[in-house]
Amino acid sequence: MEANAVDHMSMWSLISNASFVVQLVMLLLVAASVTSWIMIFQRSSLLRAAKKGLDGFEERFWSGIDLSKLYRQAGSNPDPDSGVEQIFRAGFKEFSRLRQQPGVDPGAVMDGVNRAMRVAISREEEKLEQSLPFLATVGSTSPYVGLFGTVWGIMNSFRGLAQVQQATLATVAPGIAEALIATAIGLFAAIPAVIAYNRFSSRGEMLINRYYTFADEFQAILHRKVHTSDE
């Protein structure tokens, strides 16, 4: 008798015996959780690669290498994970293109370089922010979706009690337990998503700030270069 009661209250038994709506809520939350974890691993890998690419390229950039040589190296062996390399290539390509045009004002050259690098930074920013809206949505809505499943399950439990002459704890417990599982799954989906969103947002913002800093420093170098050569 006790063994049957334990089996009846097991996790799998509670899930399989839940109502269709509660099972649908659980399935939706599990799918959201699995998708979130896939995105978390992907985002972690991308941010690590971006940070590694940024550190490596800045070390080469500040080593004293000729900018034209660095541009050729970056073009012959591009690193798609290095956002700062894309920014450098965009800026230096526009700088070289405008410098080759006769009679171009140095101010116009620097304006073109600034626009090219800002566009490149915007592209990298979009890349770093991918998946963040989904993680934010999962983190903010999953507890409420789980709560909806819980409320629905408890409603069904009380409706079943109305058809029973003598209500006992054993009669109510399975329905309430299966309903509470939905809330637990909702929290299980939401907590990692919220933590990942906050972590990825801060790391992405740090990278973007370093991209803007690099762009400003690179523009200062090109500004001196274009004015020195025109004197």
CSV table of C-alpha atoms in Angstrom, one decimal:
chain,number,residue,atom,x,y,z
A,1,MET,CA,0.0,0.0,0.0
A,2,GLU,CA,2.8,2.4,0.9
A,3,ALA,CA,4.8,1.4,-2.2
A,4,ASN,CA,1.8,2.2,-4.4
A,5,ALA,CA,1.4,5.6,-2.7
A,6,VAL,CA,5.1,6.4,-3.2
A,7,ASP,CA,4.8,5.4,-6.9
A,8,HIS,CA,1.7,7.5,-7.2
A,9,MET,CA,3.6,10.5,-5.8
A,10,SER,CA,6.7,10.0,-7.8
A,11,MET,CA,7.8,12.9,-10.1
A,12,TRP,CA,7.2,11.0,-13.3
A,13,SER,CA,3.8,9.8,-12.1
A,14,LEU,CA,2.7,13.3,-11.1
A,15,ILE,CA,3.8,14.7,-14.5
A,16,SER,CA,2.1,11.9,-16.5
A,17,ASN,CA,-1.1,12.2,-14.5
A,18,ALA,CA,-1.3,16.0,-14.7
A,19,SER,CA,-4.0,17.6,-16.8
A,20,PHE,CA,-3.4,18.4,-20.5
A,21,VAL,CA,-3.0,22.2,-19.8
A,22,VAL,CA,-0.5,21.6,-17.0
A,23,GLN,CA,1.5,19.2,-19.2
A,24,LEU,CA,1.5,21.7,-22.0
A,25,VAL,CA,2.8,24.4,-19.7
A,26,MET,CA,5.5,22.0,-18.4
A,27,LEU,CA,6.5,21.1,-22.0
A,28,LEU,CA,6.7,24.8,-23.0
A,29,LEU,CA,8.9,25.6,-20.0
A,30,VAL,CA,11.2,22.6,-20.6
A,31,ALA,CA,11.6,23.7,-24.2
A,32,ALA,CA,12.3,27.2,-23.2
A,33,SER,CA,14.9,26.0,-20.6
A,34,VAL,CA,16.7,23.7,-23.2
A,35,THR,CA,16.8,26.5,-25.7
A,36,SER,CA,18.1,28.9,-23.1
A,37,TRP,CA,20.9,26.6,-22.2
A,38,ILE,CA,21.9,26.1,-25.8
A,39,MET,CA,22.0,29.9,-26.2
A,40,ILE,CA,24.0,30.3,-23.0
A,41,PHE,CA,26.7,27.9,-24.2
A,42,GLN,CA,26.8,29.6,-27.6
A,43,ARG,CA,27.0,33.1,-26.1
A,44,SER,CA,29.7,32.0,-23.6
A,45,SER,CA,31.8,30.7,-26.5
A,46,LEU,CA,31.3,33.8,-28.6
A,47,LEU,CA,32.1,36.2,-25.8
A,48,ARG,CA,35.3,34.3,-24.9
A,49,ALA,CA,36.4,34.3,-28.5
A,50,ALA,CA,35.6,38.0,-28.8
A,51,LYS,CA,37.6,38.8,-25.6
A,52,LYS,CA,40.5,36.7,-26.8
A,53,GLY,CA,40.4,38.3,-30.3
A,54,LEU,CA,40.3,41.8,-28.8
A,55,ASP,CA,43.3,41.2,-26.5
A,56,GLY,CA,45.3,39.5,-29.2
A,57,PHE,CA,44.7,42.2,-31.8
A,58,GLU,CA,45.4,45.1,-29.5
A,59,GLU,CA,48.7,43.5,-28.6
A,60,ARG,CA,49.6,43.3,-32.3
A,61,PHE,CA,48.3,46.8,-32.9
A,62,TRP,CA,50.3,48.4,-30.1
A,63,SER,CA,53.5,46.4,-30.9
A,64,GLY,CA,54.6,49.1,-33.3
A,65,ILE,CA,53.7,47.2,-36.5
A,66,ASP,CA,53.1,49.3,-39.6
A,67,LEU,CA,49.4,49.8,-40.1
A,68,SER,CA,49.5,48.9,-43.8
A,69,LYS,CA,51.2,45.6,-42.9
A,70,LEU,CA,48.7,44.9,-40.1
A,71,TYR,CA,45.8,45.6,-42.5
A,72,ARG,CA,47.3,43.2,-45.1
A,73,GLN,CA,47.7,40.5,-42.4
A,74,ALA,CA,44.2,41.0,-41.2
A,75,GLY,CA,42.9,40.8,-44.7
A,76,SER,CA,44.8,37.6,-45.7
A,77,ASN,CA,44.0,35.8,-42.5
A,78,PRO,CA,40.8,37.4,-41.0
A,79,ASP,CA,39.5,36.3,-37.6
A,80,PRO,CA,35.7,36.4,-37.8
A,81,ASP,CA,35.5,36.3,-34.0
A,82,SER,CA,37.6,39.4,-33.5
A,83,GLY,CA,35.3,42.4,-33.5
A,84,VAL,CA,38.1,44.9,-33.1
A,85,GLU,CA,39.8,43.5,-36.2
A,86,GLN,CA,36.6,44.2,-38.2
A,87,ILE,CA,36.6,47.7,-36.9
A,88,PHE,CA,40.2,48.3,-37.7
A,89,ARG,CA,39.8,46.9,-41.2
A,90,ALA,CA,36.7,49.1,-41.9
A,91,GLY,CA,38.4,52.2,-40.6
A,92,PHE,CA,41.7,51.7,-42.4
A,93,LYS,CA,40.0,50.6,-45.7
A,94,GLU,CA,38.0,53.8,-45.7
A,95,PHE,CA,41.1,55.8,-44.8
A,96,SER,CA,43.1,54.4,-47.7
A,97,ARG,CA,40.3,54.8,-50.1
A,98,LEU,CA,39.7,58.5,-49.3
A,99,ARG,CA,43.4,59.2,-49.2
A,100,GLN,CA,43.8,58.0,-52.8
A,101,GLN,CA,41.3,60.5,-54.0
A,102,PRO,CA,42.9,63.8,-55.1
A,103,GLY,CA,41.9,66.9,-53.3
A,104,VAL,CA,40.1,65.3,-50.4
A,105,ASP,CA,40.1,67.4,-47.3
A,106,PRO,CA,41.7,65.8,-44.2
A,107,GLY,CA,38.5,66.5,-42.2
A,108,ALA,CA,36.5,64.6,-44.8
A,109,VAL,CA,38.9,61.7,-44.6
A,110,MET,CA,38.5,61.5,-40.8
A,111,ASP,CA,34.7,61.9,-41.1
A,112,GLY,CA,34.6,58.9,-43.4
A,113,VAL,CA,36.8,56.9,-41.1
A,114,ASN,CA,34.6,57.7,-38.2
A,115,ARG,CA,31.4,56.7,-40.0
A,116,ALA,CA,33.0,53.4,-41.2
A,117,MET,CA,34.1,52.4,-37.8
A,118,ARG,CA,30.8,53.4,-36.1
A,119,VAL,CA,29.0,51.1,-38.6
A,120,ALA,CA,31.4,48.3,-37.9
A,121,ILE,CA,30.9,48.8,-34.1
A,122,SER,CA,27.2,48.7,-34.6
A,123,ARG,CA,27.5,45.4,-36.4
A,124,GLU,CA,29.6,43.9,-33.6
A,125,GLU,CA,27.1,45.3,-31.0
A,126,GLU,CA,24.3,43.5,-32.8
A,127,LYS,CA,26.3,40.3,-32.8
A,128,LEU,CA,27.0,40.5,-29.1
A,129,GLU,CA,23.3,41.2,-28.3
A,130,GLN,CA,22.0,38.2,-30.1
A,131,SER,CA,19.9,35.9,-27.9
A,132,LEU,CA,19.8,38.4,-25.1
A,133,PRO,CA,16.1,39.3,-25.8
A,134,PHE,CA,15.1,35.6,-25.7
A,135,LEU,CA,17.0,35.1,-22.4
A,136,ALA,CA,15.3,38.2,-20.9
A,137,THR,CA,11.9,37.0,-22.1
A,138,VAL,CA,12.4,33.5,-20.6
A,139,GLY,CA,13.7,35.0,-17.3
A,140,SER,CA,10.8,37.4,-16.9
A,141,THR,CA,7.9,35.2,-18.1
A,142,SER,CA,8.7,31.7,-17.1
A,143,PRO,CA,7.7,32.1,-13.4
A,144,TYR,CA,4.4,33.4,-14.5
A,145,VAL,CA,3.8,30.7,-17.0
A,146,GLY,CA,4.7,28.1,-14.3
A,147,LEU,CA,2.3,29.9,-11.9
A,148,PHE,CA,-0.4,29.7,-14.5
A,149,GLY,CA,0.1,25.9,-14.7
A,150,THR,CA,0.0,25.7,-10.9
A,151,VAL,CA,-3.2,27.7,-10.6
A,152,TRP,CA,-4.8,25.6,-13.3
A,153,GLY,CA,-3.8,22.4,-11.6
A,154,ILE,CA,-5.0,23.5,-8.2
A,155,MET,CA,-8.3,24.5,-9.7
A,156,ASN,CA,-8.7,21.0,-11.2
A,157,SER,CA,-7.8,19.5,-7.8
A,158,PHE,CA,-10.6,21.5,-6.0
A,159,ARG,CA,-13.0,20.7,-8.8
A,160,GLY,CA,-12.3,17.1,-8.2
A,161,LEU,CA,-12.8,17.5,-4.4
A,162,ALA,CA,-16.3,18.7,-5.1
A,163,GLN,CA,-17.2,15.3,-6.5
A,164,VAL,CA,-15.8,13.5,-3.4
A,165,GLN,CA,-17.9,13.1,-0.3
A,166,GLN,CA,-15.0,12.9,2.1
A,167,ALA,CA,-11.9,14.9,1.3
A,168,THR,CA,-8.6,13.8,2.7
A,169,LEU,CA,-5.0,14.9,2.4
A,170,ALA,CA,-4.3,11.9,0.2
A,171,THR,CA,-7.0,13.0,-2.2
A,172,VAL,CA,-5.7,16.6,-2.5
A,173,ALA,CA,-2.0,16.0,-2.4
A,174,PRO,CA,-1.3,14.5,-5.8
A,175,GLY,CA,-3.2,17.3,-7.6
A,176,ILE,CA,-1.5,20.1,-5.7
A,177,ALA,CA,1.9,18.4,-6.1
A,178,GLU,CA,1.6,18.1,-9.8
A,179,ALA,CA,0.5,21.7,-10.0
A,180,LEU,CA,3.5,22.9,-8.0
A,181,ILE,CA,5.9,21.1,-10.4
A,182,ALA,CA,4.9,23.6,-13.1
A,183,THR,CA,6.1,26.5,-10.8
A,184,ALA,CA,9.3,24.6,-10.0
A,185,ILE,CA,10.0,24.1,-13.8
A,186,GLY,CA,9.3,27.8,-14.4
A,187,LEU,CA,11.8,28.8,-11.8
A,188,PHE,CA,14.3,26.3,-13.2
A,189,ALA,CA,14.0,27.9,-16.6
A,190,ALA,CA,14.0,31.5,-15.3
A,191,ILE,CA,16.9,31.6,-12.9
A,192,PRO,CA,19.7,30.5,-15.3
A,193,ALA,CA,18.2,32.8,-18.0
A,194,VAL,CA,18.3,35.8,-15.7
A,195,ILE,CA,21.8,35.1,-14.5
A,196,ALA,CA,23.1,34.6,-18.0
A,197,TYR,CA,21.3,37.7,-19.3
A,198,ASN,CA,22.9,39.9,-16.6
A,199,ARG,CA,26.3,38.3,-17.1
A,200,PHE,CA,26.3,38.5,-20.9
A,201,SER,CA,24.9,42.1,-20.9
A,202,SER,CA,27.8,43.3,-18.7
A,203,ARG,CA,30.4,41.4,-20.6
A,204,GLY,CA,29.0,42.7,-23.9
A,205,GLU,CA,28.9,46.2,-22.7
A,206,MET,CA,32.5,45.9,-21.5
A,207,LEU,CA,33.6,44.7,-25.0
A,208,ILE,CA,31.6,47.5,-26.7
A,209,ASN,CA,33.2,50.1,-24.5
A,210,ARG,CA,36.7,48.8,-25.4
A,211,TYR,CA,35.7,48.8,-29.1
A,212,TYR,CA,34.8,52.5,-28.8
A,213,THR,CA,38.0,53.2,-26.9
A,214,PHE,CA,40.1,51.5,-29.6
A,215,ALA,CA,38.2,53.4,-32.4
A,216,ASP,CA,39.0,56.7,-30.7
A,217,GLU,CA,42.6,55.8,-30.3
A,218,PHE,CA,42.9,54.6,-33.8
A,219,GLN,CA,41.3,57.8,-35.1
A,220,ALA,CA,43.8,59.8,-33.2
A,221,ILE,CA,46.6,58.0,-34.9
A,222,LEU,CA,45.1,58.4,-38.4
A,223,HIS,CA,44.4,62.1,-37.6
A,224,ARG,CA,48.1,62.7,-36.9
A,225,LYS,CA,49.0,60.6,-40.0
A,226,VAL,CA,46.7,62.5,-42.4
A,227,HIS,CA,47.8,65.9,-41.1
A,228,THR,CA,51.5,65.1,-41.0
A,229,SER,CA,51.6,63.8,-44.5
A,230,ASP,CA,49.7,66.9,-45.8
A,231,GLU,CA,52.2,69.4,-44.3
